[in-house]
Short mmCIF file of C-alpha atoms and ligand atoms in Angstrom, two decimals:
data_model
loop_
_atom_site.label_atom_id
_atom_site.label_comp_id
_atom_site.label_asym_id
_atom_site.label_seq_id
_atom_site.Cartn_x
_atom_site.Cartn_y
_atom_site.Cartn_z
CA MET A 1 121.36 -43.64 -86.10
CA GLN A 2 119.44 -41.43 -88.63
CA PHE A 3 115.96 -39.10 -88.29
CA ARG A 4 113.55 -38.99 -90.53
CA CYS A 5 110.07 -37.76 -91.43
CA LEU A 6 107.13 -40.07 -93.13
CA PRO A 7 104.78 -37.95 -93.42
CA ASP A 8 102.17 -39.69 -94.07
CA ALA A 9 99.30 -41.25 -91.48
CA LEU A 10 100.03 -44.11 -89.88
CA SER A 11 97.83 -46.14 -92.48
CA THR A 12 99.12 -44.64 -95.71
CA ALA A 13 102.60 -44.35 -93.37
CA LEU A 14 102.79 -48.70 -92.81
CA GLY A 15 102.72 -49.27 -96.77
CA GLN A 16 105.59 -47.91 -97.18
CA TRP A 17 107.52 -48.46 -94.77
CA SER A 18 109.12 -51.84 -94.69
CA GLY A 19 111.19 -52.31 -91.46
CA ASP A 20 110.49 -54.20 -88.50
CA THR A 21 109.47 -51.99 -85.58
CA LEU A 22 106.34 -50.78 -86.08
CA ALA A 23 106.42 -48.53 -82.17
CA VAL A 24 102.92 -46.65 -81.07
CA GLY A 25 102.38 -43.68 -78.75
CA LEU A 26 98.28 -44.85 -77.70
CA PHE A 27 95.90 -42.48 -74.89
CA ALA A 28 94.15 -44.68 -72.96
CA SER A 29 91.20 -45.23 -73.76
CA SER A 30 87.36 -43.36 -72.37
CA GLU A 31 83.11 -43.60 -73.46
CA GLU A 32 83.03 -40.21 -72.71
CA ARG A 33 85.86 -39.12 -75.51
CA PRO A 34 85.53 -40.36 -79.28
CA GLU A 35 88.99 -42.83 -80.27
CA HIS A 36 91.99 -41.21 -80.82
CA PRO A 37 92.69 -40.98 -84.78
CA LEU A 38 96.34 -43.59 -83.67
CA ARG A 39 94.60 -46.10 -81.97
CA SER A 40 91.53 -46.29 -84.41
CA GLU A 41 94.02 -46.98 -87.91
CA LEU A 42 96.05 -49.12 -85.80
CA LEU A 43 93.37 -51.12 -85.60
CA ALA A 44 92.67 -50.63 -89.17
CA ALA A 45 95.50 -51.82 -89.82
CA PHE A 46 96.45 -54.72 -87.40
CA GLY A 47 92.70 -56.34 -87.34
CA GLY A 48 90.48 -57.18 -84.34
CA ASP A 49 93.19 -59.28 -84.06
CA LEU A 50 95.01 -56.94 -82.27
CA GLN A 51 91.86 -54.93 -79.96
CA GLN A 52 92.06 -58.99 -78.42
CA ARG A 53 94.75 -58.84 -77.78
CA LEU A 54 95.34 -55.94 -75.77
CA GLU A 55 92.31 -56.13 -73.87
CA GLN A 56 94.43 -60.24 -72.74
CA ARG A 57 97.48 -58.40 -72.00
CA ARG A 58 95.38 -56.30 -70.11
CA PHE A 59 97.02 -53.12 -71.47
CA LYS A 60 95.64 -49.71 -70.00
CA ALA A 61 97.84 -47.21 -71.52
CA LYS A 62 98.53 -46.19 -68.71
CA PRO A 63 101.84 -43.63 -69.02
CA GLY A 64 105.02 -45.89 -69.25
CA GLU A 65 103.14 -49.06 -69.77
CA CYS A 66 104.92 -50.56 -72.70
CA LEU A 67 104.02 -53.60 -74.87
CA THR A 68 105.69 -55.64 -77.70
CA LEU A 69 104.04 -57.88 -79.67
CA GLU A 70 106.14 -60.49 -81.26
CA ARG A 71 105.01 -61.30 -84.50
CA LEU A 72 105.90 -64.32 -86.32
CA GLY A 73 106.40 -64.34 -90.07
CA ALA A 74 104.63 -60.78 -90.25
CA SER A 75 105.80 -57.63 -90.94
CA PRO A 76 106.78 -55.27 -88.95
CA ARG A 77 107.69 -57.75 -86.94
CA SER A 78 107.45 -57.02 -83.89
CA LEU A 79 104.73 -53.94 -82.88
CA ILE A 80 105.45 -52.29 -80.11
CA LEU A 81 102.74 -50.64 -78.24
CA VAL A 82 103.79 -47.00 -75.03
CA GLY A 83 100.43 -46.08 -72.71
CA LEU A 84 100.12 -42.46 -72.51
CA GLY A 85 98.25 -41.76 -70.39
CA GLU A 86 95.06 -39.33 -70.36
CA PRO A 87 95.70 -36.71 -73.23
CA ALA A 88 94.81 -34.23 -71.45
CA GLY A 89 97.56 -32.54 -70.37
CA PHE A 90 99.74 -34.27 -72.02
CA ASP A 91 103.21 -31.96 -72.58
CA LEU A 92 106.95 -32.72 -74.44
CA ASP A 93 107.87 -34.24 -71.43
CA ASP A 94 105.00 -36.76 -71.78
CA LEU A 95 105.99 -36.71 -75.36
CA ARG A 96 110.24 -37.43 -74.30
CA ALA A 97 108.72 -39.78 -71.85
CA ALA A 98 107.17 -41.81 -73.45
CA ALA A 99 109.84 -41.51 -76.09
CA ALA A 100 112.39 -43.41 -74.69
CA SER A 101 110.24 -45.98 -72.71
CA VAL A 102 108.85 -47.02 -76.96
CA ALA A 103 113.10 -47.14 -77.39
CA GLN A 104 113.97 -49.47 -74.57
CA ALA A 105 111.89 -52.11 -75.11
CA ALA A 106 112.97 -51.04 -79.73
CA ALA A 107 116.15 -52.06 -78.11
CA ALA A 108 115.22 -54.73 -76.63
CA ALA A 109 113.13 -55.82 -79.91
CA ALA A 110 116.13 -55.48 -81.50
CA ALA A 111 114.73 -53.73 -83.67
CA GLU A 112 117.26 -51.76 -86.79
CA ASP A 113 114.83 -49.72 -88.15
CA LEU A 114 112.28 -49.21 -85.66
CA ALA A 115 109.51 -45.78 -86.72
CA VAL A 116 107.60 -44.63 -84.19
CA ALA A 117 103.71 -42.93 -84.43
CA MET A 118 103.68 -40.51 -81.92
CA PRO A 119 99.87 -37.86 -81.71
CA CYS A 120 101.92 -34.42 -82.23
CA GLU A 121 99.14 -32.30 -83.22
CA GLY A 122 99.66 -29.99 -80.16
CA PHE A 123 102.28 -29.23 -80.83
CA GLU A 124 104.33 -27.79 -83.19
CA SER A 125 105.36 -30.40 -85.08
CA ALA A 126 109.64 -29.84 -85.15
CA ALA A 127 109.32 -29.70 -81.09
CA ALA A 128 107.68 -32.51 -81.43
CA GLY A 129 109.85 -34.47 -83.65
CA ARG A 130 113.00 -33.05 -81.77
CA ALA A 131 111.20 -34.52 -78.92
CA ILE A 132 111.20 -37.82 -79.93
CA ALA A 133 114.47 -37.86 -81.82
CA GLU A 134 116.32 -36.66 -78.90
CA ALA A 135 114.42 -38.70 -76.40
CA VAL A 136 114.82 -41.96 -78.64
CA ARG A 137 118.67 -41.44 -79.15
CA LEU A 138 119.75 -39.76 -75.59
CA SER A 139 117.79 -42.69 -74.05
CA LEU A 140 119.14 -45.05 -75.61
CA TYR A 141 122.50 -44.32 -74.76
CA SER A 142 125.39 -46.43 -72.44
CA ASP A 143 128.94 -46.10 -71.14
CA GLN A 144 130.34 -49.25 -71.69
CA ARG A 145 134.29 -47.38 -71.46
CA PHE A 146 135.75 -48.92 -68.06
CA LYS A 147 133.67 -52.68 -68.68
CA SER A 148 137.24 -55.11 -69.14
CA GLU A 149 134.25 -56.69 -71.24
CA PRO A 150 132.31 -54.58 -72.80
CA GLU A 151 128.46 -55.93 -73.89
CA PRO A 152 127.83 -54.76 -77.78
CA ARG A 153 124.62 -52.93 -77.38
CA PRO A 154 122.13 -52.59 -81.12
CA LEU A 155 120.40 -50.31 -81.94
CA PRO A 156 118.12 -48.96 -84.40
CA ALA A 157 120.25 -47.40 -87.55
CA VAL A 158 116.90 -45.04 -89.14
CA VAL A 159 114.26 -44.17 -87.43
CA SER A 160 111.39 -42.89 -88.94
CA LEU A 161 108.80 -40.28 -87.20
CA ILE A 162 105.86 -40.95 -88.91
CA GLY A 163 103.66 -38.12 -89.23
CA LEU A 164 105.83 -35.62 -88.94
CA PRO A 165 106.06 -32.66 -92.45
CA ALA A 166 109.28 -33.55 -94.44
CA SER A 167 109.36 -29.69 -93.35
CA CYS A 168 110.37 -31.20 -90.10
CA ALA A 169 113.96 -32.29 -91.60
CA GLN A 170 116.45 -29.41 -90.92
CA ALA A 171 115.22 -29.79 -87.01
CA LEU A 172 116.15 -33.86 -86.96
CA GLU A 173 119.59 -32.99 -88.45
CA ALA A 174 120.14 -30.55 -85.62
CA VAL A 175 119.84 -33.53 -83.85
CA SER A 176 122.79 -35.65 -84.09
CA GLY A 177 124.80 -32.12 -83.14
CA THR A 178 122.97 -31.92 -80.46
CA CYS A 179 123.51 -35.32 -79.13
CA ALA A 180 126.76 -36.15 -79.70
CA GLY A 181 127.40 -32.49 -77.13
CA VAL A 182 125.43 -34.40 -74.63
CA GLU A 183 126.70 -36.98 -74.72
CA LEU A 184 130.34 -36.27 -74.95
CA ALA A 185 129.40 -34.13 -71.84
CA ARG A 186 127.26 -37.10 -70.49
CA GLN A 187 131.40 -39.10 -71.25
CA LEU A 188 133.62 -35.45 -69.01
CA VAL A 189 131.25 -36.25 -65.81
CA ALA A 190 131.56 -40.33 -65.74
CA ALA A 191 134.56 -41.04 -66.10
CA PRO A 192 136.29 -40.51 -63.33
CA PRO A 193 138.60 -37.83 -61.56
CA ASN A 194 141.87 -39.91 -62.46
CA VAL A 195 140.69 -40.38 -66.01
CA VAL A 196 139.19 -36.09 -66.50
CA THR A 197 141.65 -34.25 -65.08
CA PRO A 198 142.25 -30.63 -65.65
CA GLN A 199 144.59 -31.61 -68.34
CA HIS A 200 142.17 -33.28 -70.30
CA LEU A 201 140.14 -31.39 -70.36
CA ALA A 202 142.23 -29.62 -72.01
CA ASP A 203 142.25 -31.97 -74.07
CA THR A 204 138.84 -32.28 -74.98
CA ALA A 205 138.54 -28.88 -75.76
CA ALA A 206 141.59 -28.87 -77.85
CA ALA A 207 139.49 -31.82 -79.75
CA ILE A 208 136.55 -29.96 -79.68
CA ALA A 209 138.60 -26.49 -81.61
CA ARG A 210 140.64 -29.02 -83.64
CA ASP A 211 137.34 -31.13 -85.75
CA HIS A 212 135.61 -28.36 -86.00
CA GLY A 213 137.94 -25.39 -86.34
CA LEU A 214 136.95 -23.03 -83.26
CA GLU A 215 139.45 -21.54 -81.44
CA LEU A 216 141.19 -21.92 -78.83
CA ARG A 217 143.71 -20.88 -75.32
CA VAL A 218 145.13 -22.45 -72.86
CA LEU A 219 146.77 -20.21 -69.66
CA GLU A 220 149.03 -22.09 -67.67
CA ARG A 221 149.07 -21.36 -64.71
CA ASP A 222 151.96 -18.84 -64.89
CA ALA A 223 149.30 -16.69 -67.01
CA CYS A 224 146.77 -16.71 -64.46
CA GLU A 225 149.23 -15.57 -61.94
CA ALA A 226 149.67 -13.34 -63.98
CA LEU A 227 146.44 -12.06 -64.83
CA GLY A 228 146.24 -11.15 -61.06
CA MET A 229 144.31 -15.02 -60.31
CA GLY A 230 144.63 -15.44 -56.98
CA ALA A 231 140.89 -16.88 -56.37
CA TYR A 232 140.93 -19.05 -59.26
CA LEU A 233 145.00 -20.81 -58.08
CA GLY A 234 144.20 -20.45 -54.45
CA VAL A 235 141.92 -24.20 -55.05
CA ALA A 236 144.44 -25.02 -57.14
CA GLN A 237 147.62 -25.68 -55.69
CA GLY A 238 146.67 -28.19 -53.06
CA SER A 239 147.02 -30.69 -56.28
CA ASP A 240 149.15 -32.12 -57.64
CA LEU A 241 147.94 -31.44 -61.19
CA ALA A 242 148.56 -28.44 -62.84
CA PRO A 243 145.04 -25.84 -62.66
CA LYS A 244 144.42 -25.31 -67.07
CA PHE A 245 142.54 -22.50 -68.10
CA ILE A 246 140.35 -22.97 -70.39
CA HIS A 247 139.38 -20.11 -72.75
CA LEU A 248 137.16 -22.06 -75.97
CA ILE A 249 135.65 -19.99 -78.99
CA TYR A 250 133.48 -20.18 -82.02
CA HIS A 251 133.55 -17.61 -84.71
CA PRO A 252 130.45 -17.73 -86.39
CA ALA A 253 130.88 -17.51 -90.94
CA GLY A 254 130.24 -14.07 -91.38
CA GLY A 255 130.49 -12.81 -88.76
CA ALA A 256 128.33 -11.69 -85.39
CA GLN A 257 126.08 -9.78 -83.97
CA ARG A 258 126.16 -10.90 -80.91
CA ARG A 259 129.04 -12.14 -78.09
CA VAL A 260 128.09 -14.41 -75.07
CA VAL A 261 130.30 -16.22 -72.69
CA LEU A 262 129.56 -20.01 -71.50
CA VAL A 263 131.70 -20.44 -68.35
CA GLY A 264 131.98 -24.26 -66.74
CA LYS A 265 132.00 -24.71 -63.03
CA GLY A 266 135.35 -27.56 -63.99
CA LEU A 267 137.21 -29.20 -59.97
CA THR A 268 137.38 -32.47 -62.17
CA PHE A 269 137.49 -34.06 -58.30
CA ASP A 270 136.31 -31.74 -54.51
CA SER A 271 137.74 -33.60 -51.42
CA GLY A 272 136.87 -30.68 -50.01
CA GLY A 273 140.01 -29.46 -49.32
CA TYR A 274 141.20 -28.84 -45.77
CA ASN A 275 137.39 -28.98 -44.79
CA LEU A 276 137.63 -32.48 -45.84
CA LYS A 277 134.04 -34.44 -46.92
CA THR A 278 133.42 -36.34 -44.68
CA ALA A 279 131.23 -39.98 -45.40
CA GLY A 280 128.43 -39.43 -46.17
CA SER A 281 128.73 -35.80 -47.77
CA GLN A 282 129.15 -38.61 -51.77
CA ILE A 283 133.01 -37.74 -51.86
CA GLU A 284 132.96 -40.38 -53.89
CA MET A 285 130.65 -39.09 -56.68
CA MET A 286 132.96 -36.02 -56.57
CA LYS A 287 133.89 -36.17 -60.40
CA TYR A 288 131.17 -34.52 -61.36
CA ASP A 289 132.47 -31.30 -59.54
CA MET A 290 133.54 -31.12 -63.21
CA GLY A 291 129.21 -30.78 -64.61
CA GLY A 292 128.84 -27.24 -65.32
CA SER A 293 132.43 -27.29 -67.78
CA ALA A 294 131.15 -30.49 -69.53
CA ALA A 295 128.01 -29.19 -70.48
CA VAL A 296 129.50 -25.62 -71.85
CA LEU A 297 131.84 -29.03 -72.85
CA GLY A 298 129.05 -30.38 -74.59
CA ALA A 299 127.81 -27.71 -76.32
CA ALA A 300 130.62 -26.12 -77.78
CA ARG A 301 130.42 -29.35 -79.68
CA ALA A 302 127.40 -28.79 -80.17
CA ILE A 303 127.85 -25.20 -81.44
CA GLY A 304 130.25 -25.66 -83.41
CA GLU A 305 128.93 -28.74 -85.09
CA LEU A 306 125.31 -26.75 -86.05
CA LYS A 307 127.36 -23.51 -86.81
CA PRO A 308 125.03 -21.09 -85.73
CA GLU A 309 125.65 -18.08 -87.05
CA ALA A 310 125.66 -14.41 -85.74
CA VAL A 311 126.50 -15.71 -82.38
CA GLU A 312 129.28 -15.67 -81.09
CA VAL A 313 130.64 -17.85 -78.88
CA HIS A 314 133.21 -17.80 -75.60
CA VAL A 315 133.25 -21.15 -73.57
CA ILE A 316 135.63 -20.35 -69.87
CA VAL A 317 136.51 -23.12 -67.24
CA ALA A 318 139.38 -23.18 -64.50
CA ALA A 319 139.83 -26.15 -64.61
CA CYS A 320 141.62 -28.22 -61.90
CA GLU A 321 141.22 -30.04 -58.30
CA ASN A 322 140.23 -29.67 -55.55
CA MET A 323 143.07 -31.25 -53.13
CA ILE A 324 145.16 -31.70 -49.68
CA SER A 325 148.54 -31.56 -49.29
CA GLY A 326 151.72 -29.48 -47.25
CA GLY A 327 151.41 -27.22 -50.15
CA ALA A 328 146.53 -26.38 -50.14
CA VAL A 329 145.16 -23.38 -48.81
CA HIS A 330 144.38 -23.01 -45.15
CA PRO A 331 141.23 -22.40 -43.60
CA GLY A 332 141.39 -18.96 -42.84
CA ASP A 333 143.84 -17.69 -45.92
CA ILE A 334 143.38 -14.73 -47.07
CA LEU A 335 142.95 -14.49 -50.85
CA THR A 336 142.66 -11.94 -53.66
CA ALA A 337 141.07 -12.39 -56.63
CA SER A 338 141.42 -10.93 -60.49
CA ASN A 339 139.70 -7.56 -59.94
CA GLY A 340 141.10 -7.14 -56.35
CA THR A 341 138.32 -7.94 -54.70
CA THR A 342 139.91 -10.08 -51.99
CA ILE A 343 137.63 -13.00 -49.62
CA GLU A 344 139.37 -14.83 -46.31
CA ILE A 345 138.44 -18.58 -47.13
CA ASN A 346 136.29 -20.18 -44.20
CA ASN A 347 135.53 -23.09 -45.89
CA THR A 348 137.82 -24.23 -48.27
CA ASP A 349 134.70 -26.85 -49.73
CA ALA A 350 133.48 -23.38 -51.11
CA GLU A 351 135.79 -23.64 -53.74
CA GLY A 352 133.73 -24.07 -56.66
CA ARG A 353 132.03 -19.79 -56.17
CA LEU A 354 136.61 -19.32 -55.72
CA THR A 355 137.78 -21.11 -59.21
CA LEU A 356 134.53 -18.44 -60.85
CA ALA A 357 135.08 -15.39 -60.03
CA ASP A 358 137.91 -15.17 -61.36
CA ALA A 359 136.89 -16.63 -64.49
CA LEU A 360 133.69 -13.80 -64.88
CA VAL A 361 136.42 -12.16 -64.09
CA TYR A 362 137.87 -12.31 -67.06
CA ALA A 363 134.21 -13.64 -69.19
CA CYS A 364 133.65 -10.00 -68.54
CA LYS A 365 137.00 -8.21 -69.83
CA LEU A 366 135.11 -9.55 -73.25
CA GLU A 367 132.90 -7.19 -73.06
CA PRO A 368 130.34 -10.23 -73.97
CA ASP A 369 126.26 -9.33 -74.61
CA ALA A 370 125.92 -11.93 -71.92
CA VAL A 371 127.59 -14.65 -69.47
CA VAL A 372 126.04 -17.47 -68.46
CA ASP A 373 127.39 -20.22 -65.93
CA LEU A 374 126.57 -23.60 -65.10
CA ALA A 375 128.02 -24.86 -61.50
CA THR A 376 127.25 -28.09 -59.71
CA LEU A 377 127.95 -24.80 -56.98
CA THR A 378 125.87 -26.14 -53.80
CA GLY A 379 124.09 -28.76 -51.70
CA ALA A 380 121.76 -26.41 -50.64
CA CYS A 381 120.44 -26.19 -53.95
CA VAL A 382 120.38 -29.98 -54.21
CA ILE A 383 118.08 -29.48 -51.57
CA ALA A 384 116.42 -26.80 -51.94
CA LEU A 385 115.49 -27.77 -55.81
CA GLY A 386 115.85 -31.74 -55.75
CA ALA A 387 117.78 -33.80 -59.17
CA GLU A 388 115.31 -32.58 -61.44
CA MET A 389 114.73 -28.83 -62.21
CA ALA A 390 118.53 -26.20 -61.76
CA GLY A 391 118.02 -23.20 -59.70
CA LEU A 392 119.02 -20.40 -61.73
CA TRP A 393 119.74 -16.64 -60.52
CA SER A 394 119.90 -14.04 -63.20
CA CYS A 395 120.09 -10.23 -62.57
CA SER A 396 118.78 -9.58 -65.98
CA ASP A 397 114.63 -10.72 -66.10
CA GLY A 398 115.23 -11.15 -69.34
CA LEU A 399 118.10 -13.91 -69.93
CA SER A 400 116.18 -15.02 -67.42
CA ARG A 401 113.27 -15.67 -69.72
CA ALA A 402 114.81 -16.75 -72.70
CA LEU A 403 117.07 -19.26 -70.79
CA GLN A 404 114.21 -21.33 -69.27
CA ALA A 405 112.61 -21.71 -72.06
CA ALA A 406 115.47 -23.06 -74.85
CA GLY A 407 115.40 -25.32 -70.64
CA ALA A 408 111.60 -26.09 -71.48
CA ALA A 409 111.73 -27.05 -75.47
CA SER A 410 114.19 -29.58 -74.28
CA GLY A 411 112.59 -30.41 -71.65
CA GLU A 412 115.72 -28.76 -69.18
CA ALA A 413 114.01 -27.59 -66.42
CA LEU A 414 114.82 -24.71 -64.34
CA TRP A 415 114.02 -23.10 -61.55
CA PRO A 416 114.20 -19.22 -60.63
CA MET A 417 115.70 -18.21 -57.39
CA PRO A 418 116.26 -15.55 -56.27
CA LEU A 419 119.46 -12.60 -55.94
CA ARG A 420 117.69 -11.63 -52.47
CA ARG A 421 120.32 -8.50 -52.07
CA SER A 422 120.02 -8.57 -48.11
CA TYR A 423 121.83 -12.17 -47.47
CA LYS A 424 125.06 -10.83 -49.03
CA ALA A 425 125.61 -9.79 -45.53
CA GLY A 426 125.88 -13.43 -44.76
CA LEU A 427 129.40 -12.66 -46.45
CA LYS A 428 130.65 -10.00 -44.36
CA SER A 429 134.17 -10.89 -42.87
CA PRO A 430 136.02 -8.92 -40.58
CA VAL A 431 139.63 -9.51 -41.87
CA ALA A 432 138.84 -9.01 -45.81
CA ASP A 433 136.22 -7.68 -48.41
CA LEU A 434 133.95 -11.38 -48.10
CA LYS A 435 134.02 -14.51 -47.00
CA ASN A 436 133.56 -17.92 -49.40
CA THR A 437 131.08 -18.29 -47.75
CA GLY A 438 127.78 -18.12 -45.45
CA PRO A 439 125.61 -19.79 -43.37
CA ARG A 440 123.76 -22.77 -44.78
CA PRO A 441 120.02 -21.70 -44.38
CA GLY A 442 119.76 -20.06 -47.71
CA GLY A 443 123.00 -21.76 -49.22
CA ALA A 444 123.23 -21.85 -52.47
CA ILE A 445 121.81 -17.91 -52.21
CA THR A 446 124.42 -16.95 -50.61
CA ALA A 447 126.96 -18.46 -53.00
CA ALA A 448 125.29 -16.90 -56.22
CA LEU A 449 125.01 -13.35 -54.76
CA PHE A 450 128.48 -14.53 -53.99
CA LEU A 451 129.56 -14.72 -57.92
CA GLN A 452 128.06 -11.98 -58.73
CA ASP A 453 130.34 -9.39 -56.59
CA PHE A 454 132.28 -10.87 -59.71
CA VAL A 455 130.10 -9.86 -62.26
CA THR A 456 129.92 -6.32 -63.86
CA ARG A 457 127.36 -4.50 -62.90
CA ASP A 458 124.22 -4.66 -65.31
CA LEU A 459 125.70 -6.73 -67.87
CA PRO A 460 123.09 -9.36 -68.33
CA TRP A 461 124.52 -12.74 -65.49
CA ALA A 462 122.89 -16.17 -65.11
CA HIS A 463 124.53 -18.59 -63.02
CA LEU A 464 122.70 -21.78 -63.21
CA ASP A 465 123.43 -24.15 -59.42
CA ILE A 466 123.03 -28.42 -61.47
CA ALA A 467 124.14 -30.13 -58.63
CA GLY A 468 121.40 -31.52 -57.84
CA THR A 469 121.08 -32.28 -62.19
CA VAL A 470 123.89 -33.05 -62.99
CA TRP A 471 123.37 -37.41 -61.88
CA SER A 472 120.85 -39.34 -61.96
CA ASP A 473 120.66 -41.76 -59.20
CA LYS A 474 117.77 -44.46 -61.18
CA GLY A 475 117.93 -42.68 -64.57
CA ARG A 476 114.71 -40.70 -65.61
CA SER A 477 112.79 -39.80 -68.85
CA LEU A 478 115.28 -39.27 -71.79
CA ASP A 479 118.60 -40.22 -68.77
CA PRO A 480 119.56 -43.51 -68.03
CA ALA A 481 121.47 -43.43 -64.80
CA GLY A 482 124.63 -41.92 -64.23
CA ALA A 483 125.48 -38.12 -65.42
CA THR A 484 122.66 -36.61 -67.27
CA GLY A 485 124.96 -33.81 -69.32
CA PHE A 486 122.70 -31.82 -68.21
CA GLY A 487 122.28 -27.94 -69.59
CA VAL A 488 124.09 -28.68 -72.69
CA ARG A 489 121.12 -29.00 -74.14
CA THR A 490 118.94 -25.44 -73.06
CA LEU A 491 122.20 -24.03 -74.09
CA VAL A 492 122.61 -25.41 -77.44
CA ASN A 493 119.14 -23.99 -77.72
CA TRP A 494 119.33 -20.47 -76.36
CA VAL A 495 122.80 -19.97 -78.30
CA CYS A 496 121.59 -21.28 -82.42
CA SER A 497 118.24 -19.68 -80.76
CA GLY A 498 120.39 -16.48 -81.03
CA ALA A 499 121.80 -16.29 -77.83
CA PRO A 500 118.66 -13.81 -76.55
CA VAL A 501 118.20 -11.80 -73.92
CA ALA A 502 114.98 -10.91 -74.27
CA LEU A 503 111.97 -12.58 -74.89
CA GLN A 504 110.04 -11.53 -78.11
CA ALA A 505 106.80 -10.58 -76.82
N1 BES B 1 130.84 -28.80 -55.08
C1 BES B 1 129.85 -29.01 -54.04
C2 BES B 1 128.34 -29.13 -53.60
C3 BES B 1 127.89 -30.35 -54.45
C4 BES B 1 128.08 -30.32 -53.30
C5 BES B 1 127.27 -30.78 -55.63
C6 BES B 1 126.72 -31.99 -53.93
C7 BES B 1 127.04 -31.72 -55.67
C8 BES B 1 126.42 -32.67 -54.58
C9 BES B 1 130.84 -27.65 -53.20
O1 BES B 1 131.87 -27.43 -53.92
C10 BES B 1 130.55 -27.75 -52.83
O2 BES B 1 131.53 -28.72 -51.44
N2 BES B 1 129.91 -27.07 -51.10
C11 BES B 1 129.74 -26.54 -50.43
C12 BES B 1 129.53 -25.44 -50.23
C13 BES B 1 129.55 -25.00 -48.52
C14 BES B 1 131.00 -25.13 -47.74
C15 BES B 1 128.91 -23.66 -47.58
C16 BES B 1 127.93 -27.55 -50.55
O3 BES B 1 127.15 -26.98 -50.58
O4 BES B 1 127.75 -28.13 -48.77
MN1 MN B 2 132.92 -28.12 -52.76
ZN1 ZN B 3 132.92 -28.57 -55.76
#
């Protein structure tokens, strides 16, 4: 799918454009407001007839309302109108949702060559162009890899954005790399745990390294043992599948001014271990417990393609399964992490933080300017924030704000949460330095506090709990139902803007 700018206004653009399908976003009309130029241009281009058709079909331009008019023997042959509601408060997220509705209608109309006109005057044009393009491409993603008879789904080959200045071409070029990263993440998350194994994650990292010139190191179990990664290996020991500690490195051409580490939780299946997940705890969905690793690998793929300057990016995944066997961790075992911290395992289902503990210690040894981890860490975060926002914990206000800005620019919401020191008391163990699970209240916070123990003091670090956002049951805006690929766009935006840990005033 190719995106291009068509800088002219709708009325002029139509003269030059020869495609089959035109989509136009319309605000609800009102007596009090002058008509939006897009509506007047549309009516001018298609004659008084159109106004009548809109009334006949009772098109009110409510948000998400979509009307396709097929025009026999005319060009364009399909006209798609999407409602945008009231102009007041219309934001980039609304623009994305509208573009996603357009994409669905265009696919239903078998559009091959689509032009989209949306009111973008309130936005920076590159940001608006990117929002529309990402929404079109990502909302049309469909995954039929595991169907024996996949249904072919023809997609528009070219999408032209009417009214977007030619200066946006560069921003649109980045869309393909970013979306390929999101799609990789969605594929990894949606694939079942008998396909996406720790080995499969390592193979995926190898393919990214090969295709985009990244460096790859995979540490096998013995290498992890030599580094003393007892927390991570303790989780892995109940599985028949070997753990794979994955370390991918993007080296920018021309040298690096900053170094950042992206860490992703990579539990390819989380049974809970001896604290076995019971019915109702979504055990059958725990293939998505590698959503953090999918996000960082998707980001690595995108970064490898976009090749941002001056930022060296390390991607780390301590991949394994949390399973039950004669060799699995017992509730009550004490494990020693690679920084020497001893951990009493009072619940084998709080395994993600154990794998992340050793991954974070390893990350900090790289002496980075910032570390960001993403993890489907706690059900408590899902209860707190639902499915549309990830929890964001950080010891650095600057990094926190920079990540929120990167998220907002891509339609991924991050909500700041507290690292309240006094709650650390909940992780006190009578026998070891820490236990891995605190009380149920504030469970997402104690999980973050647990992680913080494995991060070098004062090093800008942020933790994103994506347990709620990794999967969408019904689909929303540009996310079809299923795996969302959440986190990729935020990470790519942040890294490609130089990976700031403070925002310029
Ligand atoms: N992978 C789960 C968290 C999870 C739950 C993700 C639901 C997505 C949806 C994690 O390993 C886990 O089991 N956490 C426990 C922690 C508890 C034992 C302290 C939880 O949230 O129940
Ligand atoms: Mn668990
Ligand atoms: Zn888990």
